[in-house]
Short mmCIF file of C-alpha atoms and ligand atoms in Angstrom, two decimals:
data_model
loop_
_atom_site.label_atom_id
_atom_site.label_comp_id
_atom_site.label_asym_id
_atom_site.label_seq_id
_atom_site.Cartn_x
_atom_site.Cartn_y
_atom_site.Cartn_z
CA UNK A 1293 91.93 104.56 104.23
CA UNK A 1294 91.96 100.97 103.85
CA UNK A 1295 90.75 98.97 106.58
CA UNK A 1296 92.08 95.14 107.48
CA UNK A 1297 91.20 92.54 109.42
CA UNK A 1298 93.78 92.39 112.65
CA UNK A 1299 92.82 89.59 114.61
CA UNK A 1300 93.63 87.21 111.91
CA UNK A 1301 96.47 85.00 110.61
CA UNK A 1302 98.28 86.14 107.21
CA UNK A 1303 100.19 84.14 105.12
CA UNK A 1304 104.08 85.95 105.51
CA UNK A 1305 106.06 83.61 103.39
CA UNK A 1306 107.09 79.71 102.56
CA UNK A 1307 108.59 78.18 105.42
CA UNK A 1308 111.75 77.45 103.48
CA UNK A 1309 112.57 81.16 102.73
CA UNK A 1310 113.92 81.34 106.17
CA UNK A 1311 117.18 80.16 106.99
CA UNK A 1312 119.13 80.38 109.82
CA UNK A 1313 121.37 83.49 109.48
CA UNK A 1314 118.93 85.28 107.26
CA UNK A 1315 117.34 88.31 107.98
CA UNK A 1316 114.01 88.80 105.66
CA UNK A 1317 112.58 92.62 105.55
CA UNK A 1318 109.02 92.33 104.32
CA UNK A 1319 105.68 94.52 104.36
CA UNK A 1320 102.64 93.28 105.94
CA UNK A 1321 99.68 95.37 105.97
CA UNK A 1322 101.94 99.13 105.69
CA UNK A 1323 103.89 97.69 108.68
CA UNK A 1324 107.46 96.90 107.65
CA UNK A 1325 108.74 93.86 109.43
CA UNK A 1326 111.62 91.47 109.96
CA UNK A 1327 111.52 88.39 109.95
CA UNK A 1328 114.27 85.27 110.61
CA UNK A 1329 114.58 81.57 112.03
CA UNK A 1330 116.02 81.81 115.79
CA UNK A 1331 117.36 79.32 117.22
CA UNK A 1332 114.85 77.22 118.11
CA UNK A 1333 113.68 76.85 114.78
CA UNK A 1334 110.24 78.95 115.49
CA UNK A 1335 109.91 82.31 113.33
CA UNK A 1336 110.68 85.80 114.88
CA UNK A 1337 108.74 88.91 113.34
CA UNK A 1338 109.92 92.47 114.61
CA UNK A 1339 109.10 95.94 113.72
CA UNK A 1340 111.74 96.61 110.96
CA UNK A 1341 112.94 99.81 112.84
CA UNK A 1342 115.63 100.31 115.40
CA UNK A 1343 114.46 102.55 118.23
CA UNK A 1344 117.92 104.29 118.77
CA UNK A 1345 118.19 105.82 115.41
CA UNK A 1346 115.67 104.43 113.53
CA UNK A 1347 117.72 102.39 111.09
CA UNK A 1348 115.60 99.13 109.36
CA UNK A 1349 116.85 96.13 111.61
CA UNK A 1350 116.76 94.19 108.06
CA UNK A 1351 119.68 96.02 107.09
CA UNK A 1352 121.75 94.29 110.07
CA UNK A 1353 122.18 90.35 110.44
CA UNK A 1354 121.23 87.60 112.72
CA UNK A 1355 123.48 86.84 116.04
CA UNK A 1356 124.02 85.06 118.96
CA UNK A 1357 122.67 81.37 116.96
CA UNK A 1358 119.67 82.92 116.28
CA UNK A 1359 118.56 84.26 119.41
CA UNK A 1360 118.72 87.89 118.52
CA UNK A 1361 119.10 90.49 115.28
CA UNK A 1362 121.92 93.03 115.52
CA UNK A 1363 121.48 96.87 114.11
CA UNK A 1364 124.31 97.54 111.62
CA UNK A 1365 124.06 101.01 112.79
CA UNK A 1366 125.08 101.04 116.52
CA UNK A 1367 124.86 97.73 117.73
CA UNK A 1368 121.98 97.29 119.35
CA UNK A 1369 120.71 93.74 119.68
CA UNK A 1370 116.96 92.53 119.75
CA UNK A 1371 115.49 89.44 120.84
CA UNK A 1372 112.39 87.22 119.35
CA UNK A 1373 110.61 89.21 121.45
CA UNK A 1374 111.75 92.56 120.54
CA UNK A 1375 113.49 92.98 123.94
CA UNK A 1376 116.77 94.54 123.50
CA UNK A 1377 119.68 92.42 124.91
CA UNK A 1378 122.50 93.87 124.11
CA UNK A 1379 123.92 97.15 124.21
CA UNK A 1380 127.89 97.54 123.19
CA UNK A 1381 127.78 100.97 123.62
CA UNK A 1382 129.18 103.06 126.98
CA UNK A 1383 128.17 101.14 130.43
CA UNK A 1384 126.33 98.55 128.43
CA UNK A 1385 123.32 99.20 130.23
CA UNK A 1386 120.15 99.18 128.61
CA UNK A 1387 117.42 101.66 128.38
CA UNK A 1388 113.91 100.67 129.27
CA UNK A 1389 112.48 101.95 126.17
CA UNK A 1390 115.17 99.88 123.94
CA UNK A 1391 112.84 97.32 122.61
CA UNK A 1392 110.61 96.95 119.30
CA UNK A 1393 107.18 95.59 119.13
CA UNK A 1394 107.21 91.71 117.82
CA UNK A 1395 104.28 90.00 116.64
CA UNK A 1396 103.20 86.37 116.71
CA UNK A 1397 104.06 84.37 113.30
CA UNK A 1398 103.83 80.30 113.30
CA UNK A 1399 105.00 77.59 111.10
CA UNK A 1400 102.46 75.20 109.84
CA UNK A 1401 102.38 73.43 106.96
CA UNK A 1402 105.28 74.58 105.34
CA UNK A 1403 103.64 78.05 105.37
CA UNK A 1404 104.76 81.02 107.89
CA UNK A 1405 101.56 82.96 109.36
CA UNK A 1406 101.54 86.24 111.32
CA UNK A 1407 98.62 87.04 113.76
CA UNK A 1408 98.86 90.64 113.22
CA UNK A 1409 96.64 91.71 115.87
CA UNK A 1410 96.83 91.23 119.73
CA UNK A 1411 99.46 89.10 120.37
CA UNK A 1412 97.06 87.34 123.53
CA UNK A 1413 94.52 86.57 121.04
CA UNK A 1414 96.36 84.39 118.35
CA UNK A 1415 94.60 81.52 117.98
CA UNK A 1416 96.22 78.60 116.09
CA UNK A 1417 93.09 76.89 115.50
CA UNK A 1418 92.23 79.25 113.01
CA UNK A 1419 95.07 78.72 110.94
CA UNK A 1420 93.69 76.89 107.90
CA UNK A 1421 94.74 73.44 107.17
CA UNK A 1422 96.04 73.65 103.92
CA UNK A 1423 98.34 69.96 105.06
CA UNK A 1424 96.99 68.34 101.67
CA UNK A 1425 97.97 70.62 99.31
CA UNK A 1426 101.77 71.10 100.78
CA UNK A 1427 102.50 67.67 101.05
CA UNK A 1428 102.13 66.91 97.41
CA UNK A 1429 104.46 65.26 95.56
CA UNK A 1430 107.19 67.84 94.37
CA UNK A 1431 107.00 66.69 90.75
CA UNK A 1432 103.37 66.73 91.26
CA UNK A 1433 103.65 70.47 92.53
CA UNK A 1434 104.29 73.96 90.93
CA UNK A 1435 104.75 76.93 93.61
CA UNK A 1436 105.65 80.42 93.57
CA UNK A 1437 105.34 84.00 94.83
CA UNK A 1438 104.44 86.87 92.90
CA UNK A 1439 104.63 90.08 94.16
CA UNK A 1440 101.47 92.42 92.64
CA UNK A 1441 100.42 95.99 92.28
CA UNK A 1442 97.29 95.88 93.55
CA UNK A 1443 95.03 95.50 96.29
CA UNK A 1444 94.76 92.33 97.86
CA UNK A 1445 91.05 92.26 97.02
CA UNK A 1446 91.33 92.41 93.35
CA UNK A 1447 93.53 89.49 93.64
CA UNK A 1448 91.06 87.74 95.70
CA UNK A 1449 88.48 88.46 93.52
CA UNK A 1450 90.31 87.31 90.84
CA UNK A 1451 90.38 83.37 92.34
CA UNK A 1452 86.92 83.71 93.79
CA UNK A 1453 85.58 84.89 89.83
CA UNK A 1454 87.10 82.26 87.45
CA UNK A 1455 84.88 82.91 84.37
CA UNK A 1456 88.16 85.21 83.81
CA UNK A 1457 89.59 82.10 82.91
CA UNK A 1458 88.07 81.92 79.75
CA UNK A 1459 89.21 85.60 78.15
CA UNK A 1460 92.10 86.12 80.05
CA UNK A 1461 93.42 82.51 79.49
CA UNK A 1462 91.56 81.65 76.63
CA UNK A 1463 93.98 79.06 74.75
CA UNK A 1464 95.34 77.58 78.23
CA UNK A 1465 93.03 77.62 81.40
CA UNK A 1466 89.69 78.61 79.56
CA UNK A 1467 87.30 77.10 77.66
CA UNK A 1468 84.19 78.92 78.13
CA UNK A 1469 81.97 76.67 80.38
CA UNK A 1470 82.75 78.85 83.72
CA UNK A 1471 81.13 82.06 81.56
CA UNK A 1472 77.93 80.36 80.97
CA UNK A 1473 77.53 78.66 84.37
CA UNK A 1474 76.39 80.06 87.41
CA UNK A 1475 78.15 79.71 90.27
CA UNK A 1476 76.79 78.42 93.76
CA UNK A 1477 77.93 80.13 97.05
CA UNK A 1478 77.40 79.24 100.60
CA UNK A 1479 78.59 80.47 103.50
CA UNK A 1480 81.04 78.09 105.62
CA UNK A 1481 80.87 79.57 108.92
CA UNK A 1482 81.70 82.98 110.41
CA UNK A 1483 85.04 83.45 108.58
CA UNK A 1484 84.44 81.13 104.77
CA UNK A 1485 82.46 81.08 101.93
CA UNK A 1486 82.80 78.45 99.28
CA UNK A 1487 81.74 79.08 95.35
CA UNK A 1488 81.41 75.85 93.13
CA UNK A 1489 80.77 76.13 89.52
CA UNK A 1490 79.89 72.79 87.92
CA UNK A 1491 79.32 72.37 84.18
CA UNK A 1492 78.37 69.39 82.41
CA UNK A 1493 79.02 68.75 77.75
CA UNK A 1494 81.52 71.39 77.59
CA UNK A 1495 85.18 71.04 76.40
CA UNK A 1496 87.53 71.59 79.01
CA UNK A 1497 90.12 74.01 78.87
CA UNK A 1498 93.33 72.70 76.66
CA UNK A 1499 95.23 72.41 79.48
CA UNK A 1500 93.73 69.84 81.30
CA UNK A 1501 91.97 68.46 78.10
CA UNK A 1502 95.23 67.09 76.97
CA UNK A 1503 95.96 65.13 79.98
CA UNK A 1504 92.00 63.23 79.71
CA UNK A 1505 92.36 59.95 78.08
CA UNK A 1506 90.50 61.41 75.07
CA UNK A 1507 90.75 65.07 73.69
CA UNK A 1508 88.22 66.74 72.30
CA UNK A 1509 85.30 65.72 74.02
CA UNK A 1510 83.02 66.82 75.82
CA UNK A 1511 83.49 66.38 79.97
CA UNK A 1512 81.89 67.11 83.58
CA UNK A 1513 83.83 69.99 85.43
CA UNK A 1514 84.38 71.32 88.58
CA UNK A 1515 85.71 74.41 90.09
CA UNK A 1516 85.05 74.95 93.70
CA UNK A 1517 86.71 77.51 95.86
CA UNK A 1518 86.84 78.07 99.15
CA UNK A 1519 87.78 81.25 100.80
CA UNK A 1520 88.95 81.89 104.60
CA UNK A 1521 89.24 85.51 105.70
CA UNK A 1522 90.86 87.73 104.80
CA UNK A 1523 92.92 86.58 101.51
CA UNK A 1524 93.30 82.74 101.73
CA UNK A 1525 91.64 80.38 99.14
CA UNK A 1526 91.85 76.44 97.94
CA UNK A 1527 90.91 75.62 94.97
CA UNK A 1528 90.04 72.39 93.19
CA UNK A 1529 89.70 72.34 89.66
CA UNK A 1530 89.31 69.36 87.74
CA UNK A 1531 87.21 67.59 84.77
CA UNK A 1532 86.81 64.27 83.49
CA UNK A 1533 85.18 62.93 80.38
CA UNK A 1534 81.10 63.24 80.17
CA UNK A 1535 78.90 60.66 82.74
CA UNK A 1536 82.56 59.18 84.00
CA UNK A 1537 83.41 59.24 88.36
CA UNK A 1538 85.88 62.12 89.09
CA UNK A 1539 88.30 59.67 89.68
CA UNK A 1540 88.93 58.71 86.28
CA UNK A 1541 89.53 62.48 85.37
CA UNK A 1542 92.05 64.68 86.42
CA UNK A 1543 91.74 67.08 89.22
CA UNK A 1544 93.94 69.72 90.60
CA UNK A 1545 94.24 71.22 94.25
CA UNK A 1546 95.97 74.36 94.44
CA UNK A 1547 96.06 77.27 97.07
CA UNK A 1548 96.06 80.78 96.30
CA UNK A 1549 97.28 83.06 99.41
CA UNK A 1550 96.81 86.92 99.55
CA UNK A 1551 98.18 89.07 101.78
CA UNK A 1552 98.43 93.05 102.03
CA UNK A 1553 101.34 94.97 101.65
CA UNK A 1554 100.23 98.36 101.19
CA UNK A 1555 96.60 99.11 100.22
CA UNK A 1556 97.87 99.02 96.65
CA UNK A 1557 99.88 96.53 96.12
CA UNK A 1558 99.83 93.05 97.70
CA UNK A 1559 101.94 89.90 98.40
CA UNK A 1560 101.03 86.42 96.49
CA UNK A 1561 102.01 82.85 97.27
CA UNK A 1562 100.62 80.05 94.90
CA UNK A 1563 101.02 76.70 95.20
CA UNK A 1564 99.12 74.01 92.67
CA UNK A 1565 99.19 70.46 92.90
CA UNK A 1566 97.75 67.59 90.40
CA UNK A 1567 96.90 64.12 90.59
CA UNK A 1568 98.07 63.82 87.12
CA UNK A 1569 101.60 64.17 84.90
CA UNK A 1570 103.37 63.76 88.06
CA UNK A 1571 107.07 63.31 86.31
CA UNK A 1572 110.11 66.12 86.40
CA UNK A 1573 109.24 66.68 82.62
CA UNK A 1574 105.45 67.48 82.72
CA UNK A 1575 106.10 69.57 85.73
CA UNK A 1576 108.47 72.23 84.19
CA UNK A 1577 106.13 72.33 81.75
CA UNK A 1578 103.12 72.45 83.51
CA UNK A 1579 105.19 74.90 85.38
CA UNK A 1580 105.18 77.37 82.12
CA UNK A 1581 102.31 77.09 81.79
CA UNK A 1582 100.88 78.53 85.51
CA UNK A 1583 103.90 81.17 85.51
CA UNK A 1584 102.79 82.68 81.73
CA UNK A 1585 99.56 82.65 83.02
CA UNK A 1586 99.87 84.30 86.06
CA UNK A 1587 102.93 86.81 85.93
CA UNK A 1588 101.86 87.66 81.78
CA UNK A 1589 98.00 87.28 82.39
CA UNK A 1590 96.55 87.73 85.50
CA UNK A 1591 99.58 90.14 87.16
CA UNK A 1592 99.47 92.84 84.10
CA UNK A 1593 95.89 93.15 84.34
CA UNK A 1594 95.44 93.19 88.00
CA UNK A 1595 97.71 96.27 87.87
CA UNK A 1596 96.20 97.96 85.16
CA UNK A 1597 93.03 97.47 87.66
CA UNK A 1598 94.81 99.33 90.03
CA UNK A 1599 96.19 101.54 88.07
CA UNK A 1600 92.23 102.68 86.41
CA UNK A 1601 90.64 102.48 90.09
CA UNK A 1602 93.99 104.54 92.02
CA UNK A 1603 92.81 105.99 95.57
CA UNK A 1604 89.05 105.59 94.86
CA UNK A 1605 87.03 102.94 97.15
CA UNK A 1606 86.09 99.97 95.15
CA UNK A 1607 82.29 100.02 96.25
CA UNK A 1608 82.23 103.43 95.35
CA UNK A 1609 82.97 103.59 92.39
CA UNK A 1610 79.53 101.18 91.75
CA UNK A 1611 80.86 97.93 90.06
CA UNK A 1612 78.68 96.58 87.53
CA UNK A 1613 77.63 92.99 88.83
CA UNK A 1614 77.39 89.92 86.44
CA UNK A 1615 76.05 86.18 87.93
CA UNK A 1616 79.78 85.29 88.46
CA UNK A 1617 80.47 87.95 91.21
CA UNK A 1618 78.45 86.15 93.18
CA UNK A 1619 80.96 84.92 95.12
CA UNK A 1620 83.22 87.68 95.61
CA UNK A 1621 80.42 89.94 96.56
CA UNK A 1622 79.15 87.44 99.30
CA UNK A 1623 83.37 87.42 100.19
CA UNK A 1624 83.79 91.58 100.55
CA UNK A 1625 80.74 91.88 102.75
CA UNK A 1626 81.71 89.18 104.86
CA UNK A 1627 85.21 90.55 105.16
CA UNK A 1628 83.52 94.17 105.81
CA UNK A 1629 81.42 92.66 108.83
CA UNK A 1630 84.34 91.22 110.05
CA UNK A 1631 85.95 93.83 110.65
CA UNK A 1632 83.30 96.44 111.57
CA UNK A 1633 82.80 93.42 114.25
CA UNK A 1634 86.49 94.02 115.36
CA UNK A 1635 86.30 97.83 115.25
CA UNK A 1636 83.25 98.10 117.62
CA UNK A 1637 85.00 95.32 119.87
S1 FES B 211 120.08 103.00 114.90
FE1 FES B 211 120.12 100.99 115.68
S2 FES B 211 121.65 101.02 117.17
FE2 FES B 211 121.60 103.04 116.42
FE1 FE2 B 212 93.81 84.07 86.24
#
């Protein structure tokens, strides 16, 4: 059975998805939830499941302003905080056990986050501040969601090993140099690690090489990642022409945000930025770009993954290791002590 981190914040959406009025059912870690703006503007996240008869509150709608979510079944109403307020039915009275259990979920940075552990442990300050990236210029900015097949550790894997890059998106994102440099990992803390690979006289992949001020040549890169437990990663990528400052190159800043939904399939939230072709045109294609990559790339073979591993446990079915899973190795047994940590708590 797969094991998570609880006392942790997950990334449950894009702050914009939720709209007054709007009830949103989604799956965090097996535990189907929903979730919608009340009236105060702050994010409400209930068990998706009515206690009376069971019905998914999802299938109901938003009432009172905001303040509570109605069954479509009976007519039970819930608060934010799961307490049931309203009962049409008979005397009106309600019964004590007419409630659902809420969790804790917080706006920041145009992100929603759910603390899916003990409520009176949510800590805020361990939300990461991802502020830079999601305040980039729209035109500057290409963001998405991509629901996925697979565990939320493959995906994670696949940000924290980029030397994919260079097969999987050979012709776009790759050009080779992440395969034959090694990265370097170090640990930030009890809850990051950060991987940088840095390659000097190789061409840069074709997507970024076409936005240098001369193609063809060879450049200085850098990719350097840095993971936050459990599935939450920022990435800058950038290059810039051989023995030139960073600055005169083109960099990128982009976040990559994993959460569980089952332990087979998992939800993902991108969002890259650039400091470069920042115009309506270069976006939507920059745009094609990402989304080829990632929904006809990455997504079919993270699947497949899936799909070839089924119910086994990764570690046990002995990966190979090559000098790029450096990172990710140093990530899953940091994650694992985490939450052995939490279990003997
Ligand atoms: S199932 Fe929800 S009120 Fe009956
Ligand atoms: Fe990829």
């Amino acid at each position: 059975m797969t094991s998570y981190l609880r006392n942790t914040w997950y990334v449950a959406g894009f702050a914009d998805e939720f709209v007054p009025g709007k009830l949103v059912a989604r799956t965090l870690l097996g535990e189907p939830l929903v979730l919608f703006r009340t009236d105060d503007g702050s994010i409400a996240a209930l068990a998706d499941r009515c206690p009376h008869r069971f019905a998914p509150l999802s299938a109901g709608k938003v009432c009172d302003g905001g303040r509570s979510v109605e069954c479509a079944y009976h007519g039970l109403r819930f608060g934010a905080d799961g307490a049931c307020v309203h009962n049409p039915q008979g005397d009106g009275r309600i019964p004590k056990a007419a409630a659902v259990p809420a969790r804790v979920a917080r706006e920041r940075d145009r992100l929603v986050w759910l603390w899916v552990g003990d409520s009176a442990r949510a800590d805020e300050s361990l939300i990461p501040d991802y502020s830079r990236a999601t305040s980039a210029a729209e035109d500057a900015t290409v963001r998405g969601y991509m629901p996925t097949a697979c565990g939320y550790q493959l995906l994670v894997d696949n940000i924290l090993d980029l030397s994919h890059a260079d097969y999987l998106h050979a012709g776009t994102l790759g050009s080779g140099a992440l395969t034959r440099c090694k990265p370097q990992v170090s640990d930030l803390g009890e809850r990051g690690v950060r991987i940088a690979w840095i390659s000097s006289g190789d061409l840069t992949p074709p997507a970024f090489d076409m936005h240098l001020r001369e193609q063809g040549q060879p450049t200085d890169q850098w990719t350097e990642v840095t993971w936050t437990a459990p599935g939450c990663m920022q990435l800058h990528v950038g290059s810039t022409l051989l023995g030139e400052s960073r600055e005169r190159g083109v960099d990128t800043l982009n976040l990559h945000l994993a959460t569980p939904e089952t332990a087979t399939s998992c939800h993902y939230w991108f969002w890259t930025t650039r400091d470069f072709a920042v115009h309506p045109q270069a976006n939507e294609q920059i745009r094609k770009i990402v989304e080829h990559a990632f929904s006809m790339q990455d997504k079919p073979m993270l699947e497949a993954q899936q799909r070839v591993i089924g119910d086994a446990e990764f570690g046990a079915l002995n990966p190979v290791l090559l000098p790029g899973d450096a990172g990710s190795v140093r990530v899953r047994r940091k994650l694992a002590q985490l939450i052995a940590q939490e279990q003997a708590e």
